[in-house]
């Protein structure tokens, strides 16, 4: 048999499995919803775990909205590139610190953690496009980021 045909068969098999799992997941979610309704009849104070997670994520969403207001229409990729041009080879943490300083956000602020996510995602994206590169130092602790030449 042709390797191409074998790969296509394997892909078809996995696609069918994904469809089966999706159907099973949907059925399980429907059952959980029904169970939540019945439990609420017997215990009106009870809250399902998923609603607890939503509250936690809601606070992150609020922080993200506040952070977006601070950053405004800043081109985040360009800001990260500018920081790397000035700082030279640097870690993501150092880049985040410089990014936060530009906007007056201290490291203890809850928005700082979200800024780290923004910088990290932008560094990875810039690397994927070939604009920056990362190297792993011998100690293996943190990548060093720099402008790709």
PDB file of C-alpha atoms in Angstrom:
ATOM      1  CA  UNK A   1       0.000   0.000   0.000  1.00  0.00           C
ATOM      2  CA  UNK A   2       1.109   3.540  -0.747  1.00  0.00           C
ATOM      3  CA  UNK A   3       2.355   5.522   2.312  1.00  0.00           C
ATOM      4  CA  UNK A   4       0.131   8.397   1.244  1.00  0.00           C
ATOM      5  CA  UNK A   5      -2.929   6.150   1.347  1.00  0.00           C
ATOM      6  CA  UNK A   6      -1.932   4.769   4.750  1.00  0.00           C
ATOM      7  CA  UNK A   7      -1.605   8.308   6.115  1.00  0.00           C
ATOM      8  CA  UNK A   8      -4.963   9.277   4.647  1.00  0.00           C
ATOM      9  CA  UNK A   9      -6.571   6.196   6.202  1.00  0.00           C
ATOM     10  CA  UNK A  10      -5.038   7.040   9.588  1.00  0.00           C
ATOM     11  CA  UNK A  11      -6.262  10.619   9.265  1.00  0.00           C
ATOM     12  CA  UNK A  12      -9.786   9.425   8.432  1.00  0.00           C
ATOM     13  CA  UNK A  13      -9.685   7.078  11.423  1.00  0.00           C
ATOM     14  CA  UNK A  14      -8.630   9.908  13.762  1.00  0.00           C
ATOM     15  CA  UNK A  15     -11.234  12.262  12.314  1.00  0.00           C
ATOM     16  CA  UNK A  16     -13.955   9.677  12.953  1.00  0.00           C
ATOM     17  CA  UNK A  17     -12.673   9.225  16.506  1.00  0.00           C
ATOM     18  CA  UNK A  18     -12.777  12.992  17.106  1.00  0.00           C
ATOM     19  CA  UNK A  19     -16.384  13.087  15.878  1.00  0.00           C
ATOM     20  CA  UNK A  20     -17.279  10.223  18.224  1.00  0.00           C
ATOM     21  CA  UNK A  21     -15.574  11.936  21.157  1.00  0.00           C
ATOM     22  CA  UNK A  22     -17.310  15.235  20.364  1.00  0.00           C
ATOM     23  CA  UNK A  23     -20.681  13.486  20.378  1.00  0.00           C
ATOM     24  CA  UNK A  24     -19.814  11.765  23.657  1.00  0.00           C
ATOM     25  CA  UNK A  25     -18.704  15.080  25.172  1.00  0.00           C
ATOM     26  CA  UNK A  26     -21.934  16.771  24.088  1.00  0.00           C
ATOM     27  CA  UNK A  27     -23.959  13.949  25.635  1.00  0.00           C
ATOM     28  CA  UNK A  28     -21.999  14.191  28.892  1.00  0.00           C
ATOM     29  CA  UNK A  29     -22.489  17.967  29.022  1.00  0.00           C
ATOM     30  CA  UNK A  30     -26.238  17.533  28.512  1.00  0.00           C
ATOM     31  CA  UNK A  31     -26.332  15.001  31.342  1.00  0.00           C
ATOM     32  CA  UNK A  32     -24.353  17.305  33.646  1.00  0.00           C
ATOM     33  CA  UNK A  33     -26.739  20.177  32.901  1.00  0.00           C
ATOM     34  CA  UNK A  34     -29.695  17.948  33.774  1.00  0.00           C
ATOM     35  CA  UNK A  35     -27.984  16.794  36.988  1.00  0.00           C
ATOM     36  CA  UNK A  36     -27.268  20.417  37.973  1.00  0.00           C
ATOM     37  CA  UNK A  37     -30.966  21.245  37.624  1.00  0.00           C
ATOM     38  CA  UNK A  38     -32.023  18.301  39.786  1.00  0.00           C
ATOM     39  CA  UNK A  39     -29.354  19.008  42.415  1.00  0.00           C
ATOM     40  CA  UNK A  40     -30.534  22.642  42.590  1.00  0.00           C
ATOM     41  CA  UNK A  41     -34.014  21.386  43.533  1.00  0.00           C
ATOM     42  CA  UNK A  42     -32.644  19.506  46.563  1.00  0.00           C
ATOM     43  CA  UNK A  43     -29.882  21.987  47.433  1.00  0.00           C
ATOM     44  CA  UNK A  44     -30.612  25.554  46.218  1.00  0.00           C
ATOM     45  CA  UNK A  45     -27.333  26.867  47.713  1.00  0.00           C
ATOM     46  CA  UNK A  46     -25.179  24.458  45.679  1.00  0.00           C
ATOM     47  CA  UNK A  47     -23.100  25.884  42.830  1.00  0.00           C
ATOM     48  CA  UNK A  48     -21.584  23.672  40.131  1.00  0.00           C
ATOM     49  CA  UNK A  49     -17.810  23.805  39.746  1.00  0.00           C
ATOM     50  CA  UNK A  50     -18.000  25.351  36.281  1.00  0.00           C
ATOM     51  CA  UNK A  51     -19.692  28.511  37.634  1.00  0.00           C
ATOM     52  CA  UNK A  52     -16.890  28.876  40.184  1.00  0.00           C
ATOM     53  CA  UNK A  53     -14.350  28.808  37.363  1.00  0.00           C
ATOM     54  CA  UNK A  54     -16.284  31.448  35.466  1.00  0.00           C
ATOM     55  CA  UNK A  55     -16.046  33.828  38.393  1.00  0.00           C
ATOM     56  CA  UNK A  56     -12.290  33.359  38.562  1.00  0.00           C
ATOM     57  CA  UNK A  57     -11.931  33.924  34.811  1.00  0.00           C
ATOM     58  CA  UNK A  58     -14.280  36.901  35.024  1.00  0.00           C
ATOM     59  CA  UNK A  59     -11.780  38.715  37.261  1.00  0.00           C
ATOM     60  CA  UNK A  60      -9.041  37.980  34.717  1.00  0.00           C
ATOM     61  CA  UNK A  61     -11.320  39.333  31.989  1.00  0.00           C
ATOM     62  CA  UNK A  62     -11.860  42.518  33.979  1.00  0.00           C
ATOM     63  CA  UNK A  63      -8.104  42.928  34.421  1.00  0.00           C
ATOM     64  CA  UNK A  64      -7.591  42.357  30.705  1.00  0.00           C
ATOM     65  CA  UNK A  65     -10.168  45.037  29.900  1.00  0.00           C
ATOM     66  CA  UNK A  66      -8.473  47.470  32.279  1.00  0.00           C
ATOM     67  CA  UNK A  67      -5.072  46.629  30.805  1.00  0.00           C
ATOM     68  CA  UNK A  68      -6.374  47.170  27.273  1.00  0.00           C
ATOM     69  CA  UNK A  69      -7.596  50.606  28.381  1.00  0.00           C
ATOM     70  CA  UNK A  70      -4.093  51.429  29.663  1.00  0.00           C
ATOM     71  CA  UNK A  71      -2.377  50.136  26.528  1.00  0.00           C
ATOM     72  CA  UNK A  72      -4.840  51.849  24.223  1.00  0.00           C
ATOM     73  CA  UNK A  73      -4.041  51.384  20.556  1.00  0.00           C
ATOM     74  CA  UNK A  74      -0.393  50.598  21.209  1.00  0.00           C
ATOM     75  CA  UNK A  75       1.129  48.296  18.615  1.00  0.00           C
ATOM     76  CA  UNK A  76       2.304  45.649  21.065  1.00  0.00           C
ATOM     77  CA  UNK A  77       4.567  43.855  18.607  1.00  0.00           C
ATOM     78  CA  UNK A  78       6.297  47.108  17.746  1.00  0.00           C
ATOM     79  CA  UNK A  79       6.677  47.977  21.420  1.00  0.00           C
ATOM     80  CA  UNK A  80       8.316  44.605  22.110  1.00  0.00           C
ATOM     81  CA  UNK A  81      10.646  45.073  19.123  1.00  0.00           C
ATOM     82  CA  UNK A  82      11.568  48.571  20.335  1.00  0.00           C
ATOM     83  CA  UNK A  83      12.396  47.206  23.783  1.00  0.00           C
ATOM     84  CA  UNK A  84      14.636  44.516  22.266  1.00  0.00           C
ATOM     85  CA  UNK A  85      16.400  47.113  20.081  1.00  0.00           C
ATOM     86  CA  UNK A  86      17.196  49.252  23.109  1.00  0.00           C
ATOM     87  CA  UNK A  87      17.890  46.503  25.640  1.00  0.00           C
ATOM     88  CA  UNK A  88      19.708  44.070  23.377  1.00  0.00           C
ATOM     89  CA  UNK A  89      19.566  40.365  24.246  1.00  0.00           C
ATOM     90  CA  UNK A  90      17.178  40.002  27.158  1.00  0.00           C
ATOM     91  CA  UNK A  91      14.843  37.574  28.885  1.00  0.00           C
ATOM     92  CA  UNK A  92      11.074  37.688  28.589  1.00  0.00           C
ATOM     93  CA  UNK A  93      10.862  38.824  32.226  1.00  0.00           C
ATOM     94  CA  UNK A  94      13.207  41.753  31.589  1.00  0.00           C
ATOM     95  CA  UNK A  95      11.289  42.650  28.453  1.00  0.00           C
ATOM     96  CA  UNK A  96       8.014  42.553  30.426  1.00  0.00           C
ATOM     97  CA  UNK A  97       9.516  44.811  33.077  1.00  0.00           C
ATOM     98  CA  UNK A  98      10.510  47.373  30.439  1.00  0.00           C
ATOM     99  CA  UNK A  99       7.085  47.073  28.790  1.00  0.00           C
ATOM    100  CA  UNK A 100       5.322  47.628  32.127  1.00  0.00           C
ATOM    101  CA  UNK A 101       7.543  50.609  32.952  1.00  0.00           C
ATOM    102  CA  UNK A 102       6.476  52.266  29.682  1.00  0.00           C
ATOM    103  CA  UNK A 103       2.902  52.222  30.941  1.00  0.00           C
ATOM    104  CA  UNK A 104       3.593  52.891  34.631  1.00  0.00           C
ATOM    105  CA  UNK A 105       2.493  49.476  35.881  1.00  0.00           C
ATOM    106  CA  UNK A 106       4.502  48.216  38.877  1.00  0.00           C
ATOM    107  CA  UNK A 107       5.473  44.554  39.131  1.00  0.00           C
ATOM    108  CA  UNK A 108       3.134  43.963  42.101  1.00  0.00           C
ATOM    109  CA  UNK A 109       0.082  45.033  40.101  1.00  0.00           C
ATOM    110  CA  UNK A 110      -2.216  42.162  39.012  1.00  0.00           C
ATOM    111  CA  UNK A 111      -2.115  43.558  35.454  1.00  0.00           C
ATOM    112  CA  UNK A 112       1.631  42.881  35.370  1.00  0.00           C
ATOM    113  CA  UNK A 113       1.021  39.145  35.023  1.00  0.00           C
ATOM    114  CA  UNK A 114      -1.208  39.765  32.007  1.00  0.00           C
ATOM    115  CA  UNK A 115       1.497  42.003  30.561  1.00  0.00           C
ATOM    116  CA  UNK A 116       3.899  39.086  30.840  1.00  0.00           C
ATOM    117  CA  UNK A 117       1.460  36.973  28.800  1.00  0.00           C
ATOM    118  CA  UNK A 118       1.238  39.733  26.164  1.00  0.00           C
ATOM    119  CA  UNK A 119       5.011  40.047  25.891  1.00  0.00           C
ATOM    120  CA  UNK A 120       5.531  36.277  25.809  1.00  0.00           C
ATOM    121  CA  UNK A 121       2.926  35.770  23.081  1.00  0.00           C
ATOM    122  CA  UNK A 122       4.363  38.609  21.027  1.00  0.00           C
ATOM    123  CA  UNK A 123       7.909  37.282  21.355  1.00  0.00           C
ATOM    124  CA  UNK A 124       6.767  33.863  20.169  1.00  0.00           C
ATOM    125  CA  UNK A 125       4.847  35.384  17.282  1.00  0.00           C
ATOM    126  CA  UNK A 126       7.793  37.562  16.276  1.00  0.00           C
ATOM    127  CA  UNK A 127      10.044  34.510  16.390  1.00  0.00           C
ATOM    128  CA  UNK A 128       7.626  32.569  14.181  1.00  0.00           C
ATOM    129  CA  UNK A 129       7.824  35.403  11.647  1.00  0.00           C
ATOM    130  CA  UNK A 130      11.629  35.478  11.835  1.00  0.00           C
ATOM    131  CA  UNK A 131      11.925  38.956  13.352  1.00  0.00           C
ATOM    132  CA  UNK A 132      13.447  37.814  16.646  1.00  0.00           C
ATOM    133  CA  UNK A 133      15.243  34.708  17.796  1.00  0.00           C
ATOM    134  CA  UNK A 134      15.715  33.009  21.104  1.00  0.00           C
ATOM    135  CA  UNK A 135      18.620  31.079  22.490  1.00  0.00           C
ATOM    136  CA  UNK A 136      18.674  28.727  25.433  1.00  0.00           C
ATOM    137  CA  UNK A 137      21.591  29.529  27.752  1.00  0.00           C
ATOM    138  CA  UNK A 138      23.724  26.737  29.176  1.00  0.00           C
ATOM    139  CA  UNK A 139      21.985  26.951  32.553  1.00  0.00           C
ATOM    140  CA  UNK A 140      18.728  26.194  30.680  1.00  0.00           C
ATOM    141  CA  UNK A 141      16.674  28.472  32.896  1.00  0.00           C
ATOM    142  CA  UNK A 142      15.378  31.223  30.624  1.00  0.00           C
ATOM    143  CA  UNK A 143      15.474  31.926  26.943  1.00  0.00           C
ATOM    144  CA  UNK A 144      17.399  34.966  25.785  1.00  0.00           C
ATOM    145  CA  UNK A 145      15.556  36.973  23.122  1.00  0.00           C
ATOM    146  CA  UNK A 146      17.170  39.244  20.536  1.00  0.00           C
ATOM    147  CA  UNK A 147      16.436  40.896  17.226  1.00  0.00           C
ATOM    148  CA  UNK A 148      17.154  38.523  14.346  1.00  0.00           C
ATOM    149  CA  UNK A 149      19.771  39.927  11.995  1.00  0.00           C
TER     150      UNK A 149
END
